[in-house]
Amino acid sequence: MVIVDPRGTIIKGGRSVVERHQLYARVLDETSPGSRLLIISKELSQSSLRTTENQLVPLEIVYVKAGPFFFLRYLNKSRRIIEFEKGNRVLLIAGDPWISFYFAQVIRNTLKASPGVQLQLHGDIFDKNWKQLRWRNCIKSELAKLSLRFATNIRVNTELQSSAISSIVNTKKVLLTVAPVPFTVPGTLVPEVNNRTRPRSIGFVGRLHSERGTSEFVHLVKRLPIKKMGLDVYVMGEGSERANLETALRNAVDGQGIFFLGNLSGRELEEAWQKIGVSIFTAPSESYGLAMRESLVRGIPIWTFPTVGALELVKCLSKDNTESVRVMDSSANKTELERWLEKSLDIQVPDIIKSRLFTDRSVGLQSLIESWLRQTKD
């Protein structure tokens, strides 16, 4: 299995993204001994590589130096690697429907064996809210529709995504695989904080970018009685909007605790999670909600907008939800928001919800690996 990553997106994603692909490699080997997962990535700076070099085993990563004629050198190295496999069947995997997929298609068309290409759609790029965020998103969405028609397999996160794509492509010719991105958890979870010692705080978790709802988060914070309730505000993540977000939040809750924790991993990440009383997700568009699930399995209730990912999560939890997931109503007044927040800060996420999320994670992971193996045997 060869992941075509000409932009180095996986390594740039940091330790958690690399660990996720380690998980893929391990389950692949357990399911089909001898099968390998290889990433062909753009070479990053030495400082970037040092932060992840101990995380690469058993994942195989081959780097192509950036610079002039990068496309030709990437194509040449990819061909040599794949042709070296000789009798082994190969599947090309593209993590986005644009640059990665175009590279994968060119590689495929230069090989005699013409391997299949799995296109992975992680974002809800056909959702009108996503397309309205930027004019470029409209163009990217239309280009993605063209890419879908050339893929041999499309991997999506949810059934709702699958239904939307079924109206775009001929599902008799293209195999659809529903396999959510598996959330990461440590070997042993930090014990959940009980109600009496629950943190009086809210948290924003994710990339600090306008597409992830940073301005919407500030707007919500302004409407919440942060100072009256004595709440702290934690922000986990990094991104281009950090400076603007920090300024806006400090102006919104003058004198109250605002803490920017950056990108964390390992024990630091677990300790940060336990500082949050309620996780709030304000992205206008969300295909799955990875961090939502990571919050819930740690016993932290969530607030979210009614995105595709949020609605799929509510559907998944159904009667077990017990208000652990609050889908926000934009028409709610400040009094209602305060009442909801007090209630959310006093909620314990039921164990059955955590169990259901872990089960869905295992099923999705196995579905992904089986889709890879099926395409190399067909």
Coordinates of C-alpha atoms in Angstrom, one line a residue:
M1 CA 0.0 0.0 0.0
V2 CA 1.6 3.2 -1.1
I3 CA 0.4 6.6 0.2
V4 CA 1.1 9.4 -2.2
D5 CA 1.9 12.4 -0.1
P6 CA 3.8 15.0 -2.3
R7 CA 3.1 17.9 0.1
G8 CA 4.4 16.1 3.3
T9 CA 1.0 16.5 4.9
I10 CA 1.3 13.4 7.2
I11 CA 4.6 14.5 8.7
K12 CA 3.5 18.1 9.0
G13 CA 0.5 16.8 10.9
G14 CA 2.8 15.9 13.8
R15 CA 3.1 13.0 16.1
S16 CA -0.6 12.1 16.3
V17 CA -1.0 11.9 12.6
V18 CA 2.1 9.7 12.2
E19 CA 1.0 7.5 15.1
R20 CA -2.3 7.0 13.3
H21 CA -0.5 5.7 10.2
Q22 CA 1.6 3.5 12.5
L23 CA -1.7 2.1 13.7
Y24 CA -2.7 1.4 10.0
A25 CA 0.6 -0.3 9.3
R26 CA 0.3 -2.5 12.4
V27 CA -3.3 -3.6 11.8
L28 CA -2.4 -4.2 8.1
D29 CA 0.5 -6.5 9.1
E30 CA -1.7 -8.3 11.7
T31 CA -4.5 -8.8 9.1
S32 CA -2.3 -9.8 6.2
P33 CA 1.3 -10.7 7.4
G34 CA 3.9 -9.4 5.0
S35 CA 1.7 -6.6 3.6
R36 CA 3.4 -3.2 3.9
L37 CA 2.4 0.4 4.2
L38 CA 4.7 2.9 2.6
I39 CA 4.5 6.7 2.5
I40 CA 6.3 8.6 -0.3
S41 CA 6.6 12.1 1.2
K42 CA 8.1 15.5 0.4
E43 CA 11.2 15.9 2.5
L44 CA 10.8 18.4 5.4
S45 CA 13.4 20.3 7.3
Q46 CA 15.7 18.4 9.7
S47 CA 14.0 20.1 12.6
S48 CA 10.6 18.8 11.5
L49 CA 12.0 15.3 11.0
R50 CA 13.6 15.1 14.4
T51 CA 10.3 15.6 16.1
T52 CA 8.9 12.5 14.5
E53 CA 11.8 10.2 13.7
N54 CA 11.2 7.9 16.6
Q55 CA 7.6 7.5 15.6
L56 CA 8.2 6.1 12.1
V57 CA 8.7 2.4 12.9
P58 CA 7.0 0.2 11.6
L59 CA 5.8 2.7 9.1
E60 CA 8.0 3.0 6.0
I61 CA 8.6 6.5 4.8
V62 CA 10.6 7.5 1.7
Y63 CA 11.5 11.2 1.2
V64 CA 11.9 13.1 -2.0
K65 CA 13.9 16.4 -1.8
A66 CA 12.0 19.6 -2.5
G67 CA 13.4 21.9 -5.2
P68 CA 13.5 22.3 -9.0
F69 CA 11.9 19.5 -11.0
F70 CA 10.3 18.1 -7.8
F71 CA 7.4 16.5 -9.7
L72 CA 9.7 14.6 -12.1
R73 CA 11.9 13.4 -9.2
Y74 CA 8.9 12.4 -7.2
L75 CA 7.4 10.5 -10.1
N76 CA 10.7 8.8 -10.9
K77 CA 11.3 7.6 -7.3
S78 CA 7.7 6.4 -7.0
R79 CA 7.9 4.4 -10.2
R80 CA 11.2 2.8 -9.1
I81 CA 9.8 1.8 -5.7
I82 CA 6.6 0.3 -7.2
E83 CA 8.4 -1.5 -10.0
F84 CA 10.7 -3.0 -7.4
E85 CA 7.7 -4.8 -6.0
K86 CA 7.5 -6.9 -9.2
G87 CA 4.8 -9.5 -8.6
N88 CA 3.3 -7.8 -5.6
R89 CA 0.0 -6.0 -6.2
V90 CA 0.1 -2.3 -5.3
L91 CA -2.6 0.1 -4.3
L92 CA -2.0 3.9 -4.5
I93 CA -3.7 5.9 -1.7
A94 CA -4.3 9.7 -2.1
G95 CA -5.2 11.6 1.0
D96 CA -6.9 14.5 -0.9
P97 CA -8.8 14.9 -4.2
W98 CA -6.4 17.5 -5.5
I99 CA -2.6 17.5 -5.6
S100 CA -2.1 14.0 -4.0
F101 CA -4.7 12.5 -6.3
Y102 CA -3.3 14.1 -9.4
F103 CA 0.2 12.8 -8.5
A104 CA -1.3 9.3 -7.9
Q105 CA -3.1 9.4 -11.2
V106 CA 0.1 10.3 -13.2
I107 CA 2.0 7.6 -11.4
R108 CA -0.7 5.1 -12.1
N109 CA -0.8 6.0 -15.8
T110 CA 3.0 5.5 -16.2
L111 CA 3.0 2.0 -14.8
K112 CA 2.3 -1.2 -16.8
A113 CA 0.3 -2.8 -14.0
S114 CA -2.0 0.3 -13.6
P115 CA -2.7 -0.1 -9.9
G116 CA -5.9 1.1 -8.3
V117 CA -6.2 4.4 -6.6
Q118 CA -8.1 4.9 -3.3
L119 CA -9.2 8.5 -2.8
Q120 CA -9.7 9.5 0.8
L121 CA -12.2 12.3 1.6
H122 CA -11.7 13.5 5.2
G123 CA -13.5 16.9 4.9
D124 CA -17.1 17.6 4.1
I125 CA -16.1 19.4 0.9
F126 CA -19.5 19.3 -0.8
D127 CA -21.3 20.9 2.1
K128 CA -22.6 24.4 1.3
N129 CA -21.3 25.8 4.6
W130 CA -17.7 24.7 3.6
K131 CA -18.0 26.1 0.1
Q132 CA -19.2 29.4 1.5
L133 CA -16.2 29.9 3.7
R134 CA -14.0 30.9 0.7
W135 CA -14.6 31.4 -3.0
R136 CA -11.7 29.0 -3.6
N137 CA -13.6 26.3 -1.8
C138 CA -16.3 26.3 -4.5
I139 CA -13.6 25.7 -7.2
K140 CA -12.0 22.9 -5.1
S141 CA -15.3 21.3 -4.5
E142 CA -16.0 21.1 -8.3
L143 CA -12.5 19.8 -9.0
A144 CA -13.0 17.1 -6.4
K145 CA -16.1 15.9 -8.2
L146 CA -14.0 15.3 -11.3
S147 CA -11.4 13.4 -9.2
L148 CA -14.1 11.1 -7.8
R149 CA -14.9 9.8 -11.2
F150 CA -11.3 8.6 -11.8
A151 CA -10.8 6.8 -8.5
T152 CA -11.2 3.1 -8.1
N153 CA -12.2 3.4 -4.5
I154 CA -13.4 6.3 -2.3
R155 CA -12.9 6.2 1.4
V156 CA -15.3 8.5 3.5
N157 CA -15.9 9.0 7.2
T158 CA -19.6 8.6 7.5
E159 CA -22.7 7.1 5.9
L160 CA -24.0 10.7 5.3
Q161 CA -20.9 11.4 3.2
S162 CA -21.4 8.1 1.4
S163 CA -24.9 9.0 0.5
A164 CA -23.9 12.4 -0.8
I165 CA -21.1 11.0 -3.0
S166 CA -23.5 8.3 -4.4
S167 CA -25.3 11.1 -6.1
I168 CA -22.1 12.2 -7.8
V169 CA -20.4 9.0 -9.0
N170 CA -21.6 5.7 -10.4
T171 CA -21.3 3.4 -7.4
K172 CA -21.4 0.4 -9.8
K173 CA -17.9 1.4 -11.0
V174 CA -16.5 3.0 -7.9
L175 CA -16.3 1.2 -4.6
L176 CA -17.3 3.3 -1.6
T177 CA -15.7 2.5 1.8
V178 CA -17.0 4.0 5.0
A179 CA -14.1 4.0 7.4
P180 CA -13.8 6.9 9.9
V181 CA -10.5 8.2 10.9
P182 CA -9.6 6.4 14.2
F183 CA -9.3 8.7 17.2
T184 CA -6.1 8.4 19.2
V185 CA -6.0 7.3 22.8
P186 CA -3.2 6.5 25.1
G187 CA -2.5 3.0 26.4
T188 CA -4.1 3.8 29.7
L189 CA -6.6 6.7 29.9
V190 CA -6.1 9.2 32.7
P191 CA -9.0 8.6 35.2
E192 CA -12.0 10.7 34.5
V193 CA -12.5 13.6 36.8
N194 CA -15.7 13.2 38.9
N195 CA -18.5 15.8 39.1
R196 CA -17.4 17.3 42.4
T197 CA -13.9 18.2 41.1
R198 CA -14.9 18.8 37.4
P199 CA -13.0 21.8 35.9
R200 CA -14.9 25.0 35.6
S201 CA -13.8 25.7 32.1
I202 CA -14.5 25.4 28.4
G203 CA -12.1 24.4 25.7
F204 CA -11.5 24.8 21.9
V205 CA -9.7 21.9 20.4
G206 CA -8.3 21.9 16.9
R207 CA -6.5 23.8 14.2
L208 CA -6.6 27.5 14.7
H209 CA -7.9 28.5 11.3
S210 CA -11.0 30.3 10.1
E211 CA -12.4 27.1 8.6
R212 CA -12.4 25.5 12.1
G213 CA -14.7 28.2 13.4
T214 CA -12.3 30.5 15.4
S215 CA -14.5 33.6 14.9
E216 CA -17.6 31.6 15.7
F217 CA -15.9 30.4 19.0
V218 CA -15.2 34.1 19.9
H219 CA -18.8 35.0 19.2
L220 CA -20.1 32.2 21.4
V221 CA -17.7 33.1 24.2
K222 CA -19.0 36.7 24.2
R223 CA -22.5 35.4 24.7
L224 CA -21.5 33.0 27.6
P225 CA -21.3 34.3 31.2
I226 CA -17.7 33.3 31.5
K227 CA -16.8 35.9 34.2
K228 CA -20.0 35.4 36.1
M229 CA -19.5 31.6 36.2
G230 CA -15.8 31.9 37.0
L231 CA -14.8 29.8 34.0
D232 CA -11.3 29.5 32.3
V233 CA -10.9 29.2 28.6
Y234 CA -8.4 26.7 27.2
V235 CA -7.3 26.5 23.6
M236 CA -5.5 23.3 22.3
G237 CA -4.0 23.6 18.9
E238 CA -1.9 25.8 16.6
G239 CA -2.6 27.7 13.4
S240 CA -2.5 30.9 11.4
E241 CA -5.3 32.5 13.5
R242 CA -3.6 32.1 16.9
A243 CA -2.6 35.8 17.3
N244 CA -6.0 37.1 16.2
L245 CA -7.9 34.5 18.3
E246 CA -5.8 35.3 21.4
T247 CA -6.5 39.0 21.1
A248 CA -10.2 38.5 20.4
L249 CA -10.7 36.2 23.4
R250 CA -8.8 38.4 25.8
N251 CA -11.0 41.3 24.8
A252 CA -14.1 39.2 25.1
V253 CA -13.5 38.0 28.6
D254 CA -11.5 40.8 30.2
G255 CA -9.6 39.6 33.3
Q256 CA -10.6 36.0 33.0
G257 CA -8.1 33.1 32.5
I258 CA -7.3 32.4 28.8
F259 CA -4.8 29.6 28.2
F260 CA -3.2 28.7 24.8
L261 CA -1.6 25.3 25.1
G262 CA -0.4 24.7 21.6
N263 CA 0.1 21.3 19.9
L264 CA 0.5 18.6 22.6
S265 CA 1.1 14.9 22.6
G266 CA 1.6 12.1 25.1
R267 CA 1.2 12.8 28.8
E268 CA 1.0 16.6 28.2
L269 CA -2.0 16.1 25.9
E270 CA -3.8 13.9 28.5
E271 CA -3.1 16.4 31.2
A272 CA -4.5 19.2 29.0
W273 CA -7.7 17.3 28.3
Q274 CA -8.4 17.0 32.0
K275 CA -8.4 20.8 32.4
I276 CA -11.4 21.1 30.2
G277 CA -14.9 20.9 31.6
V278 CA -16.8 21.2 28.3
S279 CA -15.3 20.9 24.8
I280 CA -16.8 23.3 22.3
F281 CA -16.6 22.7 18.5
T282 CA -17.7 25.7 16.3
A283 CA -16.5 24.6 12.8
P284 CA -19.3 25.5 10.3
S285 CA -18.5 22.3 8.4
E286 CA -17.4 19.0 9.9
S287 CA -17.4 15.6 8.1
Y288 CA -16.7 13.4 11.1
G289 CA -15.6 15.0 14.4
L290 CA -12.4 13.3 15.4
A291 CA -11.7 15.6 18.4
M292 CA -15.4 15.3 19.5
R293 CA -14.9 11.6 20.0
E294 CA -11.5 12.0 21.7
S295 CA -13.3 14.4 24.1
L296 CA -16.1 12.0 24.9
V297 CA -13.9 8.9 25.5
R298 CA -12.1 11.0 28.1
G299 CA -15.4 11.8 29.8
I300 CA -15.8 15.4 28.6
P301 CA -19.2 16.4 27.2
I302 CA -19.2 18.5 24.0
W303 CA -21.1 21.4 22.4
T304 CA -21.2 21.5 18.6
F305 CA -22.9 23.1 15.6
P306 CA -25.3 20.8 13.6
T307 CA -22.7 19.7 11.1
V308 CA -22.7 16.4 9.2
G309 CA -20.2 15.0 11.6
A310 CA -22.1 16.1 14.7
L311 CA -25.4 14.7 13.4
E312 CA -23.8 11.4 12.5
L313 CA -22.3 11.3 16.0
V314 CA -25.7 11.9 17.6
K315 CA -27.2 9.2 15.4
C316 CA -24.5 6.8 16.4
L317 CA -25.1 7.4 20.2
S318 CA -28.9 7.6 19.8
K319 CA -30.6 7.0 23.1
D320 CA -27.3 6.7 25.0
N321 CA -26.5 10.3 24.5
T322 CA -28.1 11.7 27.7
E323 CA -27.0 15.2 26.7
S324 CA -23.3 14.4 26.5
V325 CA -23.5 15.9 23.1
R326 CA -25.2 19.3 22.9
V327 CA -26.1 20.4 19.3
M328 CA -26.2 24.2 19.7
D329 CA -29.2 26.2 18.7
S330 CA -28.1 29.5 17.2
S331 CA -31.4 31.2 18.4
A332 CA -30.7 30.4 22.1
N333 CA -30.5 33.4 24.4
K334 CA -27.9 34.1 27.0
T335 CA -30.1 32.7 29.8
E336 CA -30.6 29.4 28.0
L337 CA -26.8 29.2 27.2
E338 CA -26.0 29.7 30.9
R339 CA -28.5 26.9 31.9
W340 CA -27.1 24.5 29.3
L341 CA -23.5 25.2 30.3
E342 CA -24.2 24.6 34.0
K343 CA -25.9 21.3 33.1
S344 CA -23.0 20.3 30.8
L345 CA -20.5 21.0 33.5
D346 CA -22.3 18.6 35.8
I347 CA -22.7 15.7 33.3
Q348 CA -20.8 12.5 33.4
V349 CA -20.4 10.8 30.0
P350 CA -21.8 7.3 30.4
D351 CA -19.5 4.4 30.0
I352 CA -21.8 2.9 27.3
I353 CA -21.0 5.9 25.1
K354 CA -17.3 5.4 25.4
S355 CA -17.7 1.7 24.7
R356 CA -19.8 2.4 21.6
L357 CA -17.2 4.8 20.3
F358 CA -14.3 2.3 20.8
T359 CA -16.4 -0.4 19.0
D360 CA -17.0 1.9 16.0
R361 CA -13.4 2.8 15.9
S362 CA -12.4 -0.9 15.7
V363 CA -15.0 -1.6 13.0
G364 CA -14.0 1.4 10.9
L365 CA -10.3 0.6 11.1
Q366 CA -10.8 -3.0 10.0
S367 CA -13.1 -1.8 7.2
L368 CA -10.3 0.4 5.9
I369 CA -7.7 -2.3 6.0
E370 CA -10.0 -4.8 4.3
S371 CA -10.7 -2.3 1.5
W372 CA -7.0 -2.0 0.8
L373 CA -6.5 -5.7 0.7
R374 CA -9.5 -6.3 -1.4
Q375 CA -8.2 -3.9 -4.1
T376 CA -4.8 -5.6 -4.2
K377 CA -6.5 -9.0 -4.8
D378 CA -9.1 -8.1 -7.3

